Coordinates of C-alpha atoms and ligand atoms in Angstrom, one line a residue:
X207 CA -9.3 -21.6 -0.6
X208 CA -7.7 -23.0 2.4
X209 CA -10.2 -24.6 4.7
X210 CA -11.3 -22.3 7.9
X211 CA -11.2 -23.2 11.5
X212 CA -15.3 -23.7 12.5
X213 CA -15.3 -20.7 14.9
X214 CA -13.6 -18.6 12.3
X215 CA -15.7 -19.2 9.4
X216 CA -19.0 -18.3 11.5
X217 CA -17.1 -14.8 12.0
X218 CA -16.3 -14.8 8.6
X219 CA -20.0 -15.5 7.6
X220 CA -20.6 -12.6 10.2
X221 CA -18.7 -10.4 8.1
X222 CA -19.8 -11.1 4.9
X223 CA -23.5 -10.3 6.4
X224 CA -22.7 -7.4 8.1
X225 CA -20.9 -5.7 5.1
X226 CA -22.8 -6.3 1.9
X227 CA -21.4 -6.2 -1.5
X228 CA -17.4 -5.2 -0.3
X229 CA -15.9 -7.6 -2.3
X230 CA -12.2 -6.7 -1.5
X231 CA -13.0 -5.9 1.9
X232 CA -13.9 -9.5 1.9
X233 CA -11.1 -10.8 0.3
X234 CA -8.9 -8.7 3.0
X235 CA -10.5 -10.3 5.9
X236 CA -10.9 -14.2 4.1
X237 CA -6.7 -13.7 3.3
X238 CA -5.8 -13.3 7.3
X239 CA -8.5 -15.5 8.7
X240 CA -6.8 -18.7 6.6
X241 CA -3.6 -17.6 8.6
X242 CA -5.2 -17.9 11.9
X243 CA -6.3 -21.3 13.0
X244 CA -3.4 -22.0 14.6
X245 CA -3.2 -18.9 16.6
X246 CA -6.7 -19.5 18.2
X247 CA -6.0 -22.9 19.3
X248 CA -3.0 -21.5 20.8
X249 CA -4.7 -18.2 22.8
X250 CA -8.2 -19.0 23.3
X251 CA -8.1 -15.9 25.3
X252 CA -8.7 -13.8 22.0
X253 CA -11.9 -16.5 20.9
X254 CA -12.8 -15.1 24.7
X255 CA -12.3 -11.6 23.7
X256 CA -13.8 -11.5 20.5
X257 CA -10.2 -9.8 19.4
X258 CA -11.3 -11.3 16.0
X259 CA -15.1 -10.0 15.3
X260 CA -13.5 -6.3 17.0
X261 CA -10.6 -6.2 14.6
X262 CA -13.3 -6.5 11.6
X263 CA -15.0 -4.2 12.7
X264 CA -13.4 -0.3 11.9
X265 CA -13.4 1.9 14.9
X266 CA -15.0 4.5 13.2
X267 CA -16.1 5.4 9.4
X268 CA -16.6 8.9 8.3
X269 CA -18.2 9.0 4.8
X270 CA -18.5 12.7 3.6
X271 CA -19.9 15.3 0.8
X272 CA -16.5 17.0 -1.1
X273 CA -18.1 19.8 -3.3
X274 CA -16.1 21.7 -5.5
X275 CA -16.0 23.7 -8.3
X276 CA -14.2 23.0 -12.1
X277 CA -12.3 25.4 -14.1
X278 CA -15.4 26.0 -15.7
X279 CA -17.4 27.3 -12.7
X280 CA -19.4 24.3 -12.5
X281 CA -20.4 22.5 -9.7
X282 CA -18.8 18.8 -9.0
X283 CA -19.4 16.5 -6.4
X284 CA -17.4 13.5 -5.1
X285 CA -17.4 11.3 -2.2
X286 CA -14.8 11.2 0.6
X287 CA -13.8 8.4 3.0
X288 CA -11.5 8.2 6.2
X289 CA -11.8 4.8 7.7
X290 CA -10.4 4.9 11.1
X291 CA -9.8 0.7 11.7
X292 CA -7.9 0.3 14.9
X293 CA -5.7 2.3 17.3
X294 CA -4.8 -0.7 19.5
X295 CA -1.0 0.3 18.4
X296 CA -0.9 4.0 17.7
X297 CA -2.8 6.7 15.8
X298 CA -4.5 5.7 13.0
X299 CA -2.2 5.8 10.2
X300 CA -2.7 5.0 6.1
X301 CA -2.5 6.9 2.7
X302 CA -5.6 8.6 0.8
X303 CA -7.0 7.0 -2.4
X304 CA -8.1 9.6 -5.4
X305 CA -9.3 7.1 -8.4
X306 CA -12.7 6.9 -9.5
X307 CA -13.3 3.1 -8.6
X308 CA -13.1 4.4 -4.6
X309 CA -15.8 3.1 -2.4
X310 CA -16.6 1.7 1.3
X311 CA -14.8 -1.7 0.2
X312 CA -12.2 -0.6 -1.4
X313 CA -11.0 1.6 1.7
X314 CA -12.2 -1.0 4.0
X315 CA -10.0 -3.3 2.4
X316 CA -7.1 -1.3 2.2
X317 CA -7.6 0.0 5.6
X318 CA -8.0 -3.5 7.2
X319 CA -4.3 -4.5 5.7
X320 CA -2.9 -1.6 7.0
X321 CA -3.7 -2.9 10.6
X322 CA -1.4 -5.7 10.0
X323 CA 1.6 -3.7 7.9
X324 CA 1.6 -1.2 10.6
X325 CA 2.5 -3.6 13.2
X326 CA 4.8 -5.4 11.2
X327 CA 7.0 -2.2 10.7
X328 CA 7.6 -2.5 14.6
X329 CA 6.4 1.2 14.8
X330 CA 3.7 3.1 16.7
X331 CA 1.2 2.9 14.2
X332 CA -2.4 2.4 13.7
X333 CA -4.6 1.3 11.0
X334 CA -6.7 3.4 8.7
X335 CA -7.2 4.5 5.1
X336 CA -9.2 7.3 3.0
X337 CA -9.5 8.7 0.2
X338 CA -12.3 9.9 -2.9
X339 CA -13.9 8.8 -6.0
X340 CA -12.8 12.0 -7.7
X341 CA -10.3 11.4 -10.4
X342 CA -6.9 13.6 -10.7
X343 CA -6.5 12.4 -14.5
X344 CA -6.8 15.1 -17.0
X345 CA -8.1 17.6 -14.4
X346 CA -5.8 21.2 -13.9
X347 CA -3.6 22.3 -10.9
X348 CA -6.4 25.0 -10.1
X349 CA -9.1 22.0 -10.0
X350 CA -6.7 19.7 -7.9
X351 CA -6.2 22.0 -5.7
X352 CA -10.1 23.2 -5.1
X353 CA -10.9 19.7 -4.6
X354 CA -7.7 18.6 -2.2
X355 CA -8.9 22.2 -0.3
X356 CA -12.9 21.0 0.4
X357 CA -11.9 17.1 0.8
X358 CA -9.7 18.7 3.7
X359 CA -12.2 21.2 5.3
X360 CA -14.1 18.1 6.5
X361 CA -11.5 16.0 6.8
X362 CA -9.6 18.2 9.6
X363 CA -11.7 17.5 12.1
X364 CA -10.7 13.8 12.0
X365 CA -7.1 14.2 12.5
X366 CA -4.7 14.9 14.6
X367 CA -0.4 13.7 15.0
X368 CA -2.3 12.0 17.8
X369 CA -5.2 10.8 16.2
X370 CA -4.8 10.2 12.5
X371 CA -2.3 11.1 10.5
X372 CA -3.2 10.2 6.3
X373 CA -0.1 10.0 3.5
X374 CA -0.7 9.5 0.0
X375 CA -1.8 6.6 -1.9
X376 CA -3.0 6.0 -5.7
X377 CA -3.3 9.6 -6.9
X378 CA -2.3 11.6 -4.1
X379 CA 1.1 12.5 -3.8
X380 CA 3.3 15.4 -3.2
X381 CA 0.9 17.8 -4.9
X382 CA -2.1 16.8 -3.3
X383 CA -0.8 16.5 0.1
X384 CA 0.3 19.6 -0.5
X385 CA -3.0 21.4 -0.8
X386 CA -4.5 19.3 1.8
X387 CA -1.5 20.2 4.4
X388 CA -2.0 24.0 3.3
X389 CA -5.6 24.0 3.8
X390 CA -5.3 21.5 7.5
X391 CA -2.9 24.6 8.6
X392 CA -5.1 27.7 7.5
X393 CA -8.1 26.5 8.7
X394 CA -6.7 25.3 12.4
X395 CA -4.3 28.2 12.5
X396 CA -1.9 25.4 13.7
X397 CA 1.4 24.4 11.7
X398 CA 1.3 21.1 12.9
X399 CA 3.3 19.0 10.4
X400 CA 2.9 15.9 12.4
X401 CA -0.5 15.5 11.1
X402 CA 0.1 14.1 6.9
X403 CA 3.2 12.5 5.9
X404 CA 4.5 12.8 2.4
X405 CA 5.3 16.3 2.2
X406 CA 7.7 18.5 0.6
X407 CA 11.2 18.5 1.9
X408 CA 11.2 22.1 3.3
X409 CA 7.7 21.9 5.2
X410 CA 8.3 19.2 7.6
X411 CA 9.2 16.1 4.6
X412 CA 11.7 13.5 5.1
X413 CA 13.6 12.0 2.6
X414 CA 13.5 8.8 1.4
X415 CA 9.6 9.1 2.2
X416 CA 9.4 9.0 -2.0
X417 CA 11.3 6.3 -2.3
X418 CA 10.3 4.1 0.4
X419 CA 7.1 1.6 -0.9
X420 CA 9.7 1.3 -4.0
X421 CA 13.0 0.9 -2.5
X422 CA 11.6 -1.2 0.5
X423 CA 9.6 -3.8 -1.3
X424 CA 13.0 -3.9 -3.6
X425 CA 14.9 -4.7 -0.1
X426 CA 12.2 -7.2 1.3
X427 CA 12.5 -9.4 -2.2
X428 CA 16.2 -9.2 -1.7
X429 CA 15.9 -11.0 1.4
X430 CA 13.9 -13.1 0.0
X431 CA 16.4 -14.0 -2.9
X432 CA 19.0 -14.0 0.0
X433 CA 17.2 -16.3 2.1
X434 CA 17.2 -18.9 -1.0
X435 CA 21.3 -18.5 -1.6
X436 CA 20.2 -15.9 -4.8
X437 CA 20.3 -12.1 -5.3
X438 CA 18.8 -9.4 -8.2
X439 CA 22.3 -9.7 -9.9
X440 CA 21.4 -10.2 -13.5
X441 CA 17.5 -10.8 -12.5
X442 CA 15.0 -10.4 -15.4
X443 CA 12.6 -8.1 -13.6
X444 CA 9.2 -6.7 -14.0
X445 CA 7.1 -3.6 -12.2
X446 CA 3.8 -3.4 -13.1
X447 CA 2.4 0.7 -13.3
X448 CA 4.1 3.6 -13.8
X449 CA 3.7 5.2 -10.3
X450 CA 5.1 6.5 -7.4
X451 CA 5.6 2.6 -6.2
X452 CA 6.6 1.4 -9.5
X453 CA 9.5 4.0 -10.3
X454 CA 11.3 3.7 -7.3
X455 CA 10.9 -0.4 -7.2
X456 CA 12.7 0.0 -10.9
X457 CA 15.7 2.5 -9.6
X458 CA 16.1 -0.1 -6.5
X459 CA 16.0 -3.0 -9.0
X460 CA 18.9 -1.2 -11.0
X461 CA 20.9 -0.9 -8.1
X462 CA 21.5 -3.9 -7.0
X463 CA 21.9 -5.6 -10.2
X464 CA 19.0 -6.5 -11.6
X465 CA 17.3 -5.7 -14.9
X466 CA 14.0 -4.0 -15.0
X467 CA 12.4 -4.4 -18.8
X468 CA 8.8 -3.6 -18.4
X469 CA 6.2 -1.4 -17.0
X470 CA 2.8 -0.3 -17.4
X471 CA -0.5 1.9 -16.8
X472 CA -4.0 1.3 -17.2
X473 CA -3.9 2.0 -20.7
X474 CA -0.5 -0.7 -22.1
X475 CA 2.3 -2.2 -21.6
X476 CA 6.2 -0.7 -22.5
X477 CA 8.8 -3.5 -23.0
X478 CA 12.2 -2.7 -23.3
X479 CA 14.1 -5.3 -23.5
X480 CA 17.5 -3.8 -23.1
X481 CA 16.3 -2.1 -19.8
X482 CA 14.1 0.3 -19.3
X483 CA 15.1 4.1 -19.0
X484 CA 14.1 5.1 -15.9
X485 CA 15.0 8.8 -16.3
X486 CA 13.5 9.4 -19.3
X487 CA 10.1 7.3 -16.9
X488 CA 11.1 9.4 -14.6
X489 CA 10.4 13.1 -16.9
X490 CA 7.5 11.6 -18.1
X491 CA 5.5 10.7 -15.3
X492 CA 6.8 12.9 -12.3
X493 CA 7.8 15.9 -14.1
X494 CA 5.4 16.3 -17.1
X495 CA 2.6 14.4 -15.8
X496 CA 2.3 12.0 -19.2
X497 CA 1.6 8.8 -20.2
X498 CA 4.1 6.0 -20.6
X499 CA 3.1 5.1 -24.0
X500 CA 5.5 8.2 -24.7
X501 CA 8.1 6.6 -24.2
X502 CA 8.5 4.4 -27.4
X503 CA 8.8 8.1 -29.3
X504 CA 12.4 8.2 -27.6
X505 CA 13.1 4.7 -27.7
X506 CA 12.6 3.7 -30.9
X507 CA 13.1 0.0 -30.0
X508 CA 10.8 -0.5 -27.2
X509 CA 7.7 -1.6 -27.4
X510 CA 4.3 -0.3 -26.4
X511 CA 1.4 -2.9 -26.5
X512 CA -2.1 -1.4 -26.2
X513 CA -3.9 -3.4 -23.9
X514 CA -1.5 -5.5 -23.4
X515 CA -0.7 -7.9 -20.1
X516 CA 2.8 -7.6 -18.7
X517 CA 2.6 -10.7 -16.9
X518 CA 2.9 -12.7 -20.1
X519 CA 6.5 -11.4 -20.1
X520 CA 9.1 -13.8 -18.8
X521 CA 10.8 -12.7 -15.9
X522 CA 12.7 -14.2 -13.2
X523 CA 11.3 -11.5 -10.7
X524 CA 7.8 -10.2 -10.8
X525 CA 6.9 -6.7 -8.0
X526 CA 3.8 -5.9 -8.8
X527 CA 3.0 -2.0 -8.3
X528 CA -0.2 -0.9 -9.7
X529 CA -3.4 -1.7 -7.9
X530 CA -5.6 -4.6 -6.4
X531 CA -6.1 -8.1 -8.4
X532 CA -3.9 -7.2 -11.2
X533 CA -2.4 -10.5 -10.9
X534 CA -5.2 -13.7 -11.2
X535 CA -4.8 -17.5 -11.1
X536 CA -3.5 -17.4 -15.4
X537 CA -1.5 -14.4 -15.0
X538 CA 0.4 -16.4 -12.2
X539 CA 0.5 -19.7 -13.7
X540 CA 2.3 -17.8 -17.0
X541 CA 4.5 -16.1 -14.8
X542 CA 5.7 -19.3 -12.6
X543 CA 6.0 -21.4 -16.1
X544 CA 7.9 -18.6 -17.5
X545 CA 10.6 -18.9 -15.2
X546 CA 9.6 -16.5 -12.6
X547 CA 11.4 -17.0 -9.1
X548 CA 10.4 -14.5 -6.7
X549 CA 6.6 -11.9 -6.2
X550 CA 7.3 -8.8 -4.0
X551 CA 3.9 -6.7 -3.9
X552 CA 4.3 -3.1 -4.5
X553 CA 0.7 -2.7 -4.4
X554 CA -2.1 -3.7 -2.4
X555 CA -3.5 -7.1 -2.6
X556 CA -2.2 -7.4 -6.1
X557 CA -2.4 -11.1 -6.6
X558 CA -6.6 -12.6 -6.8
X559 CA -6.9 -15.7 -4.1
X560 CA -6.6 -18.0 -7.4
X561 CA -3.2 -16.6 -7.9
X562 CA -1.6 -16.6 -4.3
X563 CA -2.3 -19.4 -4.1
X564 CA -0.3 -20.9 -7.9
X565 CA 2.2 -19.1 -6.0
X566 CA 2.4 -20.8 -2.9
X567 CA 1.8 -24.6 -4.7
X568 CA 4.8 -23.6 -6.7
X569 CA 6.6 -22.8 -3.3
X570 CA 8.4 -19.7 -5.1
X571 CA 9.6 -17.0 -3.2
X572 CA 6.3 -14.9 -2.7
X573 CA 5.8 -11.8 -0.9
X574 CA 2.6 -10.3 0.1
X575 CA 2.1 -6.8 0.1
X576 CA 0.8 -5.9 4.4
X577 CA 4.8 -7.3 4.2
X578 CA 6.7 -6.2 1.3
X579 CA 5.6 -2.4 1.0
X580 CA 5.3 -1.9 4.6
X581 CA 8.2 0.5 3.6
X582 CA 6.0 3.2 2.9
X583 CA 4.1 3.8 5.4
X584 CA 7.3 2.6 7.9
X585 CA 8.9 5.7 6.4
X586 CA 6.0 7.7 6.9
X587 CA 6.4 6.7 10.7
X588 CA 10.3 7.9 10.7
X589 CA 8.6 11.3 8.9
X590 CA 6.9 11.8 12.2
X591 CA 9.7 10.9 14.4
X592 CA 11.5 13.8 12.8
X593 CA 8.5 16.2 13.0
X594 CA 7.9 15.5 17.0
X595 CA 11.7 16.0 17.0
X596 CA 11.5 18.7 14.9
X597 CA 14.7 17.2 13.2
X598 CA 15.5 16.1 9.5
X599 CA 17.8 13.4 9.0
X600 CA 20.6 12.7 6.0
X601 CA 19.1 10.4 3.0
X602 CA 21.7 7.5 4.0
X603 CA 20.7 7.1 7.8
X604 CA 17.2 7.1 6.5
X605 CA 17.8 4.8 4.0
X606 CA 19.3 2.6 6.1
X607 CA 16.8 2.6 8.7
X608 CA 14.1 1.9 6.0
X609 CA 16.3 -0.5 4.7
X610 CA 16.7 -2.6 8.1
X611 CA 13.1 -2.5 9.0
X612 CA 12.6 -4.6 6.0
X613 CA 15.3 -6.8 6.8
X614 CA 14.0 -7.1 10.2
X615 CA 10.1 -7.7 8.9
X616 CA 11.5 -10.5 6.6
X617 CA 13.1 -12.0 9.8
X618 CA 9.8 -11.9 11.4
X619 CA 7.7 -13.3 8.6
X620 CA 10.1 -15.9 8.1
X621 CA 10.2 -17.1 11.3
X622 CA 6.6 -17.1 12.6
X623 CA 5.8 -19.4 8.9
X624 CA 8.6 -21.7 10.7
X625 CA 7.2 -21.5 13.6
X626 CA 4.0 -22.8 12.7
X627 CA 4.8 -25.1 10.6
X628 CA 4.5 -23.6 7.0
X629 CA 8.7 -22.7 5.8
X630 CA 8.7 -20.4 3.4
X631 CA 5.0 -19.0 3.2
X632 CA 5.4 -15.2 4.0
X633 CA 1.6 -14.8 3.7
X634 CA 1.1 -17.1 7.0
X635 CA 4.1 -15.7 8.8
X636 CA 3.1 -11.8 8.2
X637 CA -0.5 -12.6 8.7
X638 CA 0.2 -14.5 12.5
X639 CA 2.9 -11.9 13.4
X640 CA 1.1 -8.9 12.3
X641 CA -1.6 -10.2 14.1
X642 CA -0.5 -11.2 17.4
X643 CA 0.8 -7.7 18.5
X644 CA -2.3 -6.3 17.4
X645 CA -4.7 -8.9 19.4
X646 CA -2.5 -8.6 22.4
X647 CA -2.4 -4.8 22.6
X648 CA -6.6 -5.0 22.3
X649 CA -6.6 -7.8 25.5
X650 CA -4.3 -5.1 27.5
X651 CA -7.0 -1.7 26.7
X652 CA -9.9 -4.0 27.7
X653 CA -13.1 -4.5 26.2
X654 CA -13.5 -1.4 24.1
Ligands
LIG1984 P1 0.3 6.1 -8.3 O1 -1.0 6.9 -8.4 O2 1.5 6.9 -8.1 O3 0.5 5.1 -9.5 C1 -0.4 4.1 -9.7 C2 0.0 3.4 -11.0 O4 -0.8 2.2 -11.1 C3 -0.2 4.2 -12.2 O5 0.7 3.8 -13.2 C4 -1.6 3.7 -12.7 O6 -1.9 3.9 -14.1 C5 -1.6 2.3 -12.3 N1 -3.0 1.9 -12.0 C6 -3.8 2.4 -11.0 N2 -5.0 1.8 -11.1 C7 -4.9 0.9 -12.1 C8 -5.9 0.0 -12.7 N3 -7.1 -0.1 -12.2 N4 -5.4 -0.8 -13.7 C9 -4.2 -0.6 -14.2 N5 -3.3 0.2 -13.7 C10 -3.6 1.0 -12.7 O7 0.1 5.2 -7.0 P2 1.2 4.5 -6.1 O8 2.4 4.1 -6.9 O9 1.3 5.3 -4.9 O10 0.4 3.1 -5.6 C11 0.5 1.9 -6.4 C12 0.1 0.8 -5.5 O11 1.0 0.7 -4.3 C13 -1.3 0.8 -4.9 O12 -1.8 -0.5 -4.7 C14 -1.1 1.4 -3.5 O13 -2.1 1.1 -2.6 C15 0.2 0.7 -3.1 N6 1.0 1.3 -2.1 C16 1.4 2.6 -2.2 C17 2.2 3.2 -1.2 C18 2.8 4.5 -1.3 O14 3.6 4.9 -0.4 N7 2.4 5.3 -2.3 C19 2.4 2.5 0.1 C20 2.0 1.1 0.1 C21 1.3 0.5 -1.0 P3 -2.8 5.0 -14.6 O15 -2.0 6.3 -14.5 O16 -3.1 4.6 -16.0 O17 -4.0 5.1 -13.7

């Protein structure tokens, strides 16, 4: 751990007081304040301002009861979440978790990186995050959709395309914002599709918008190959999960030359070594809802390994797509002494402390994710560009757009780590220039 600035580690003390036992929301907040010493000694106005204590501390939190009803007629209850961390640069704006390992820190966490991402797209976004403890595995369409239906009839009072406007995250997506948007219009007698993003191309979607974490965390390692002379072509890759992220990181990886030979859920590991077959990923997981270990009764030759760790796989490239510390300080050593060049996070604080850090001593390309997924949620802010103008725009001119965002937020990161005197480390240079806007827009509004 990189030593803190005095000032900053009281306030980090202050938040490890103030929020007890939110272990990733602490890691969240420890991972920018490292980035910051050199921005306090160069605007003492935000040590003034407190811009740093404010910023930990969310806006607003709305924890809620979602009661609902299985196929059985009995009686379930869950949790709900929306985290509302900071408007400073537009509504509050960040995806909705379903997986039964939600709590407080988990959304804090993931709502306090969001605050950064946002700014970094350049967009007129907030930060915020939500979501549920209620698990979407091995429940029906009928249960999925009573569930997605009470989580909303609370949730509706929090939002607004002014105010808050959630997308989908790990186990909400198309289907589930569905529901939710079905249930946000019946209930307000408003069809206001400015208020979700993520939804279906003939209600108010855009496209690209299920591409986008994928295709623009492909882009943003791209830039990074291109900043060291190198591309994908020919690039052993790996994507960890199976997901939304994952599938689209594979199809981006294909196209522009690379070769993606493994993937994963929570249960194993497929290897392929010949490539993996992202249509036949693609049937499995977006069209019949199964798991990947399937996929070996196609293709006889692949692998699947139980249990096993993709990161012991040698690979040039590395993206990450699953979840949070799927990557620690061993996994990250194997991968660097394997040969591995370049990290673009899919997911969300994918790499442990331990292992950002074997990643930055190597001084390998290495993106963090508030960085290299920002194309998500960028996306999601072009989905609401098209709703306020009630327009829909072609898949290339999206693309494209998507795609020089992330050009433009390598440039950024890039240059700020110059700037202050660390070449090459994205995690300084998205943390300071995420960070900055932010803090300055919060010194404009005054103290509130
Ligand atoms: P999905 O629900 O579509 O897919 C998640 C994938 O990750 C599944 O293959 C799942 O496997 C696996 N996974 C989830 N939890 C675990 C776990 N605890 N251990 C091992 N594998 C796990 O989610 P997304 O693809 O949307 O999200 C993936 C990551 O990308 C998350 O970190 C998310 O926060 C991040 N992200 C997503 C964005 C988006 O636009 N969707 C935007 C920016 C970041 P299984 O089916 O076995 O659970």
């Amino acid at each position: 751990m990189a030593k803190l600035d005095e000032k900053i580690e009281e306030m980090y003390q202050e938040v490890l007081k103030r929020n007890p036992g939110e272990t990733e929301f602490h890691q969240a907040v420890l991972e920018v304040l490292e980035s910051l010493g050199p921005v306090v000694v160069k605007h003492p106005e935000y040590l003034e301002r407190k811009i740093i204590e404010r910023i930990c501390e969310p806006e607003r939190q709305i924890i809620f009861r979602v009661p609902w009803q299985n196929d059985k007629g009995k009686v379930q209850i869950n949790r709900g979440f929306r985290v509302e961390f900071s408007s400073a640069l537009g509504p509050y704006k960040g995806g909705l978790r379903f997986h039964p390992s939600v709590y407080l820190g988990i959304i804090k966490f993931l709502g306090f990186e969001q605050i950064f991402k946002n700014s970094l797209t350049g967009l007129p976004i907030g930060g915020g995050k939500g979501g549920s403890d209620f698990d979407p595995k091995g429940k029906t369409d009928d249960e999925v959709m009573r569930f997605c239906q009470s989580f909303m009839t609370e949730l509706h009072r929090h939002l607004g395309e002014h105010t808050d406007v959630p997308a989908g995250d790990i186990g909400v997506g198309g289907r589930e914002i569905g529901y939710m948007f079905g249930q946000y219009k019946r209930i307000t007698n408003r069809y206001e599709p400015g208020v979700l993003t993520g939804k279906g191309l003939t209600w108010g979607g855009s496209l690209v918008r299920t591409e986008a974490t994928g295709y623009g965390a492909t882009f943003f390692v791209n830039e990074m190959l291109k900043a060291r002379k190198d591309s994908f072509a020919d690039k052993t890759c790996l994507v960890s999960g199976s997901g939304n992220v994952a599938i689209y990181t594979i199809e981006k990886i294909h196209q522009l030359g690379g070769k993606c030979i493994a993937c994963s859920d929570s249960n194993g590991v497929i290897l392929h070594e010949k490539g993996l077959d992202l249509d036949l990923i693609k049937q499995l997981k977006e069209v019949e809802r199964r798991r990947i270990s399937d996929y070996v009764a196609i293709h006889k030759e692949a692998k699947y390994i139980p249990n096993g760790n993709i990161w012991d796989i040698p690979c040039q490239v590395a993206m990450p797509s699953a979840t949070q510390n799927e990557i620690n300080g061993k996994d990250a050593a194997n991968l660097v002494k394997n040969g591995c060049i370049a990290v673009g996070e899919g997911a969300n604080m994918p790499t442990t402390p331990e292992g950002v850090k074997v990643f930055l001593d190597a001084k390998i390309a290495y993106g963090p994710g508030k960085a290299a997924n920002a194309g998500g949620v960028a996306t999601s802010a072009l989905e609401m560009q098209q709703n306020a103008g009630r327009d829909s725009w072609t898949f290339e001119y999206t693309e494209k757009k998507l795609e020089d965002i992330m050009i433009n937020i390598h440039r950024n990161c890039y240059e700020t780590a110059e700037e202050y005197g660390a070449p090459g480390n994205y995690v300084l240079g998205a943390n300071i220039c995420g960070f900055i806007k932010v803090a300055n827009a919060m010194v404009a509004h005054g103290l509130i």
